[in-house]
Short mmCIF file of C-alpha atoms in Angstrom, two decimals:
data_model
loop_
_atom_site.label_atom_id
_atom_site.label_comp_id
_atom_site.label_asym_id
_atom_site.label_seq_id
_atom_site.Cartn_x
_atom_site.Cartn_y
_atom_site.Cartn_z
CA MET U 1 0.00 0.00 0.00
CA TYR U 2 1.24 3.47 -0.85
CA ILE U 3 2.38 5.45 2.20
CA ASP U 4 2.26 9.24 1.98
CA TYR U 5 5.29 10.41 3.95
CA TYR U 6 4.35 14.05 3.40
CA LYS U 7 0.96 13.43 4.98
CA ILE U 8 2.57 11.63 7.93
CA LEU U 9 4.74 14.67 8.72
CA GLY U 10 1.90 17.09 7.94
CA ILE U 11 3.83 19.03 5.30
CA GLU U 12 3.40 19.95 1.64
CA LYS U 13 5.36 18.25 -1.15
CA ASN U 14 7.32 21.45 -1.75
CA ALA U 15 8.36 21.71 1.92
CA SER U 16 11.92 22.92 2.52
CA PRO U 17 14.51 20.76 4.36
CA GLU U 18 14.12 23.03 7.39
CA GLN U 19 10.35 22.47 7.39
CA VAL U 20 10.89 18.69 7.18
CA LYS U 21 13.28 18.77 10.14
CA LYS U 22 10.99 20.97 12.22
CA ALA U 23 7.93 18.81 11.55
CA TYR U 24 9.82 15.60 12.37
CA ARG U 25 11.16 16.87 15.70
CA LYS U 26 7.73 18.10 16.76
CA LEU U 27 6.03 14.79 15.97
CA ALA U 28 8.87 12.63 17.32
CA ARG U 29 8.59 14.30 20.70
CA LYS U 30 4.79 14.02 20.65
CA TYR U 31 4.60 10.33 19.73
CA HIS U 32 7.74 8.95 21.40
CA PRO U 33 6.80 5.63 23.09
CA ASP U 34 8.49 6.69 26.33
CA ILE U 35 6.15 9.69 26.53
CA ASN U 36 3.07 7.65 25.58
CA PRO U 37 3.46 4.36 27.50
CA SER U 38 -0.30 3.74 27.53
CA ASP U 39 -0.81 4.35 23.81
CA LYS U 40 -0.77 1.03 21.94
CA ASN U 41 -0.28 2.83 18.63
CA ALA U 42 2.68 4.93 19.82
CA ASN U 43 5.32 2.52 18.49
CA ALA U 44 3.70 2.26 15.08
CA ASN U 45 3.24 6.04 14.82
CA PHE U 46 6.80 6.69 15.94
CA GLN U 47 8.14 4.18 13.42
CA GLN U 48 6.21 5.80 10.56
CA ILE U 49 7.44 9.26 11.58
CA ASN U 50 11.06 8.04 11.63
CA GLU U 51 10.63 6.33 8.26
CA ALA U 52 9.11 9.45 6.71
CA ASN U 53 11.93 11.64 8.03
CA GLU U 54 14.62 9.17 6.92
CA VAL U 55 13.36 9.47 3.34
CA LEU U 56 12.31 13.13 3.08
CA SER U 57 15.38 14.54 4.85
CA ASP U 58 17.72 12.98 2.28
CA PRO U 59 17.62 14.80 -1.10
CA GLU U 60 18.44 11.69 -3.18
CA LYS U 61 16.00 9.45 -1.34
CA ARG U 62 13.31 12.12 -1.52
CA LYS U 63 13.78 12.42 -5.26
CA LYS U 64 13.36 8.66 -5.72
CA TYR U 65 10.35 8.62 -3.40
CA ASP U 66 8.65 11.41 -5.33
CA GLN U 67 9.03 9.33 -8.49
CA TYR U 68 8.50 5.79 -7.25
CA GLY U 69 6.51 6.09 -4.01
CA LYS U 70 7.25 3.78 -1.08
CA ASP U 71 9.30 1.48 -3.34
CA TRP U 72 11.88 4.21 -3.85
CA GLN U 73 14.54 1.84 -2.47
CA HIS U 74 14.04 -0.45 -5.47
CA ALA U 75 14.20 2.29 -8.09
CA GLU U 76 17.50 1.09 -9.56
CA GLN U 77 16.35 -2.53 -9.77
CA PHE U 78 13.06 -1.45 -11.28
CA GLU U 79 14.78 0.56 -13.99
CA LYS U 80 17.06 -2.38 -14.80
CA ALA U 81 14.08 -4.72 -14.96
CA GLN U 82 12.26 -2.24 -17.16
CA GLN U 83 15.22 -2.05 -19.54
CA TYR U 84 15.41 -5.85 -19.61
CA GLN U 85 11.73 -6.09 -20.47
CA GLU U 86 12.03 -3.51 -23.22
CA LYS U 87 14.93 -5.39 -24.79
CA SER U 88 13.46 -8.87 -24.43
CA SER U 89 9.80 -8.25 -25.24
CA GLY U 90 9.65 -4.84 -26.83
CA TYR U 91 7.69 -3.52 -23.85
CA ASN U 92 7.81 0.29 -23.86
CA GLN U 93 6.90 2.35 -20.84
CA SER U 94 7.58 5.75 -22.32
CA GLY U 95 4.10 6.81 -21.23
CA TYR U 96 4.82 6.13 -17.55
CA SER U 97 4.89 9.42 -15.70
CA GLY U 98 6.06 8.17 -12.30
CA ALA U 99 3.18 10.02 -10.62
CA GLN U 100 0.98 7.34 -9.10
CA ASP U 101 -0.52 9.23 -6.21
CA GLU U 102 -2.48 6.35 -4.66
CA GLY U 103 -1.32 3.32 -6.67
CA ASP U 104 0.04 0.16 -5.13
CA PHE U 105 3.71 0.42 -6.00
CA SER U 106 4.51 -2.91 -4.32
CA ASP U 107 2.21 -4.82 -6.70
CA PHE U 108 3.52 -2.83 -9.64
CA PHE U 109 7.15 -3.61 -8.85
CA GLY U 110 6.32 -7.19 -7.99
CA SER U 111 4.70 -7.76 -11.35
CA MET U 112 7.66 -6.21 -13.13
CA PHE U 113 10.21 -8.36 -11.31
CA GLY U 114 7.98 -11.39 -11.76
CA ARG U 115 7.92 -10.97 -15.53
CA ALA U 116 11.68 -10.42 -15.54
CA ALA U 117 12.19 -13.58 -13.53
CA ASN U 118 9.95 -15.58 -15.87
CA ALA U 119 11.98 -14.26 -18.76
CA GLY U 120 15.18 -15.70 -17.32
CA ARG U 121 15.94 -14.16 -13.92
CA SER U 122 15.52 -17.02 -11.51
CA ARG U 123 17.50 -15.46 -8.67
CA GLN U 124 15.50 -13.45 -6.12
CA VAL U 125 16.87 -9.98 -5.42
CA LYS U 126 17.69 -9.20 -1.78
CA TYR U 127 16.90 -5.74 -0.43
CA ARG U 128 18.40 -4.03 2.57
CA GLY U 129 15.97 -2.76 5.22
CA THR U 130 15.20 0.90 5.81
CA ASP U 131 17.42 2.89 8.17
CA TYR U 132 15.64 4.36 11.21
CA THR U 133 16.42 7.64 12.96
CA ALA U 134 15.67 8.58 16.57
CA GLU U 135 16.51 11.23 19.15
CA ILE U 136 17.52 10.86 22.78
CA HIS U 137 17.29 13.89 25.06
CA LEU U 138 19.83 14.15 27.88
CA ASN U 139 20.77 16.54 30.65
CA LEU U 140 24.40 17.65 30.90
CA THR U 141 24.81 15.51 34.01
CA ASP U 142 23.50 12.47 32.09
CA ALA U 143 26.15 12.96 29.42
CA TYR U 144 28.85 13.33 32.09
CA GLU U 145 28.82 9.63 32.99
CA THR U 146 28.62 6.43 30.94
CA HIS U 147 25.21 4.87 31.47
CA LYS U 148 22.69 2.53 29.90
CA GLN U 149 19.30 3.47 28.53
CA THR U 150 16.46 1.46 27.04
CA MET U 151 14.53 2.68 24.01
CA THR U 152 11.74 1.08 21.98
CA VAL U 153 12.24 0.67 18.22
CA ASP U 154 9.76 -1.14 16.00
CA GLY U 155 8.09 -2.68 19.03
CA LYS U 156 11.34 -4.03 20.45
CA ASN U 157 13.28 -2.77 23.47
CA ILE U 158 16.92 -1.97 22.76
CA ARG U 159 19.33 -1.37 25.65
CA ILE U 160 22.17 0.88 24.59
CA THR U 161 25.27 2.16 26.36
CA ILE U 162 25.73 5.92 26.15
CA PRO U 163 29.44 6.80 26.55
CA ALA U 164 30.44 9.68 28.79
CA GLY U 165 31.35 12.81 26.84
CA ILE U 166 28.72 12.41 24.10
CA GLU U 167 28.35 15.70 22.21
CA ASN U 168 25.16 17.67 21.66
CA GLY U 169 23.93 16.83 18.15
CA GLN U 170 26.22 13.80 17.84
CA THR U 171 24.77 10.82 15.95
CA ILE U 172 25.76 7.19 16.53
CA LYS U 173 24.84 4.11 14.49
CA ILE U 174 23.39 0.92 15.94
CA SER U 175 23.91 -1.66 13.20
CA GLY U 176 21.08 -4.01 12.29
CA HIS U 177 18.37 -2.31 14.34
CA GLY U 178 16.60 -0.58 11.46
CA GLY U 179 13.82 -1.95 9.27
CA PRO U 180 13.83 -5.64 8.30
CA GLY U 181 15.39 -6.64 4.98
CA LYS U 182 13.40 -8.21 2.17
CA ASN U 183 13.99 -11.57 0.54
CA GLY U 184 16.68 -12.37 3.09
CA GLY U 185 18.45 -9.03 2.77
CA PRO U 186 20.17 -7.41 5.79
CA ASN U 187 18.33 -5.19 8.25
CA GLY U 188 18.79 -1.45 8.09
CA ASP U 189 20.61 0.50 10.79
CA LEU U 190 19.40 2.75 13.59
CA TYR U 191 20.85 6.27 13.78
CA ILE U 192 20.45 8.00 17.15
CA THR U 193 21.00 11.74 17.56
CA PHE U 194 21.67 13.05 21.07
CA LEU U 195 20.26 16.39 22.16
CA ILE U 196 21.77 17.74 25.39
CA ALA U 197 19.93 20.45 27.30
CA ASN U 198 21.70 23.54 28.63
CA HIS U 199 22.76 23.46 32.29
CA PRO U 200 21.83 26.34 34.63
CA THR U 201 25.33 26.51 36.16
CA PHE U 202 27.82 25.11 33.66
CA LYS U 203 28.36 25.98 30.02
CA ARG U 204 30.07 23.35 27.89
CA SER U 205 32.47 24.02 25.05
CA GLY U 206 33.97 20.83 23.70
CA ASN U 207 35.54 19.11 26.71
CA ASP U 208 35.83 22.29 28.79
CA LEU U 209 33.30 23.69 31.22
CA TYR U 210 32.71 27.30 32.23
CA THR U 211 31.04 28.60 35.39
CA LYS U 212 30.86 31.72 37.55
CA ALA U 213 31.63 32.23 41.23
CA ASP U 214 30.53 35.16 43.38
CA LEU U 215 33.08 36.89 45.62
CA ASP U 216 32.34 39.42 48.31
CA LEU U 217 34.40 42.58 48.15
CA TYR U 218 36.41 41.83 51.27
CA LYS U 219 37.55 38.40 50.08
CA ALA U 220 38.41 39.80 46.66
CA ILE U 221 40.62 42.43 48.30
CA LEU U 222 42.15 40.40 51.13
CA GLY U 223 42.10 36.90 49.60
CA GLY U 224 40.83 33.73 51.22
CA GLU U 225 39.06 30.54 50.28
CA ILE U 226 35.68 29.61 48.79
CA THR U 227 33.90 26.34 47.99
CA ILE U 228 32.51 25.86 44.50
CA GLU U 229 30.43 23.15 42.85
CA THR U 230 31.79 21.02 40.01
CA LEU U 231 30.23 18.07 38.21
CA LYS U 232 32.60 15.89 40.25
CA GLY U 233 31.52 17.43 43.55
CA LYS U 234 32.56 20.36 45.71
CA VAL U 235 36.12 21.70 45.72
CA LYS U 236 37.86 24.41 47.74
CA LEU U 237 39.39 27.23 45.76
CA LYS U 238 42.00 29.66 47.06
CA ILE U 239 41.41 33.33 46.24
CA LYS U 240 44.42 35.54 45.70
CA PRO U 241 44.42 39.01 47.32
CA GLU U 242 43.31 41.83 45.01
CA THR U 243 41.39 39.51 42.69
CA GLN U 244 39.75 41.58 39.96
CA ASN U 245 36.14 41.35 38.80
CA GLY U 246 35.88 39.15 35.69
CA SER U 247 39.20 37.41 36.24
CA LYS U 248 39.40 33.66 35.58
CA VAL U 249 41.12 30.63 37.03
CA LYS U 250 41.50 27.18 35.47
CA LEU U 251 40.88 23.97 37.35
CA LYS U 252 42.74 21.34 35.36
CA GLY U 253 40.90 18.06 34.79
CA ARG U 254 37.64 19.32 36.30
CA GLY U 255 35.89 19.72 32.96
CA PHE U 256 33.94 17.27 30.81
CA PRO U 257 35.06 13.69 30.09
CA VAL U 258 36.67 13.11 26.69
CA TYR U 259 34.47 10.88 24.52
CA LYS U 260 35.62 7.24 24.64
CA LYS U 261 38.90 8.13 26.36
CA GLU U 262 38.74 6.67 29.85
CA GLY U 263 40.10 8.92 32.59
CA GLN U 264 40.65 11.97 30.37
CA TYR U 265 38.85 15.23 31.13
CA GLY U 266 38.80 18.80 29.92
CA ASP U 267 39.26 21.79 32.24
CA LEU U 268 36.90 23.93 34.29
CA TYR U 269 37.19 27.71 33.96
CA VAL U 270 35.82 29.81 36.81
CA THR U 271 35.04 33.50 36.27
CA PHE U 272 34.82 35.67 39.39
CA SER U 273 32.01 38.13 39.88
CA ILE U 274 32.63 40.58 42.74
CA ALA U 275 29.56 41.72 44.62
CA ILE U 276 29.49 45.31 45.85
CA PRO U 277 28.22 45.42 49.46
CA THR U 278 24.90 47.10 50.13
CA ASN U 279 23.07 48.36 53.24
CA LEU U 280 26.34 49.56 54.80
CA THR U 281 26.33 50.77 58.37
CA VAL U 282 27.50 54.24 59.27
CA LYS U 283 30.73 52.82 60.63
CA GLN U 284 31.39 50.85 57.44
CA LYS U 285 30.81 53.95 55.32
CA GLU U 286 33.24 55.88 57.50
CA LEU U 287 35.87 53.21 57.02
CA PHE U 288 35.43 53.27 53.24
CA THR U 289 35.68 57.05 53.34
CA GLU U 290 38.98 56.77 55.19
CA LEU U 291 40.25 54.22 52.65
CA SER U 292 39.35 56.52 49.76
CA LYS U 293 41.79 59.12 51.11
CA PHE U 294 44.83 56.93 50.52
#
């Protein structure tokens, strides 16, 4: 049966790549099985959305789909079979427009390959399964440590290991977990893109982390010690006398783990923000007045 991928994503046939991407992300979040555990149709809907995106987000695949419908994967074999038929039986399909809006492409291709086989092709052609795409949303703290996560693909639970240090937007391939192959062909692959949310305290840049620390005026002038939070826990930080507002210090090895490099970390950069005291007493104001005379 013909599947209208444009209809699944709710877009027009002339939709731009950006519109395809936006529509896919919106629907993927809405119909993700983890968000809809009580919906029996969630897996099927999610699978169709992934399949539609996998085709329409790739210019070459989209071009073949627009011409051949859901059997776009077999376009090359179809054209070869068509050429074979034209040579062997004089069959001419010059009138074929490639625009079968609601036709059953599977039957059409099947009949073509059947005739080719009867004419001398006894070997059945194997087709690779469709690749699937999915997204996993993580917090920065999730990406800081290697951990396992279970996701549902095509009605099956897949337990994957997410390495520490995974990048925002990074895509990994899980071989053989895409759509099933046809006629004994191999399964497609599963491509997972990781989306990492911003953290309220730490900003990530590659393997380095950036944060801010507040200093009171007295400690900035006289020096001392403060305790700051890191993703590895609390650490004590010595403050040099006469520390300036906006100055930075580097804590080596306190940044983000390096992807797939055990024990290696980036650095943590701390920027100091000096707070000006308020609600001063009369005595405190007098002391500052005296200091201003030097």
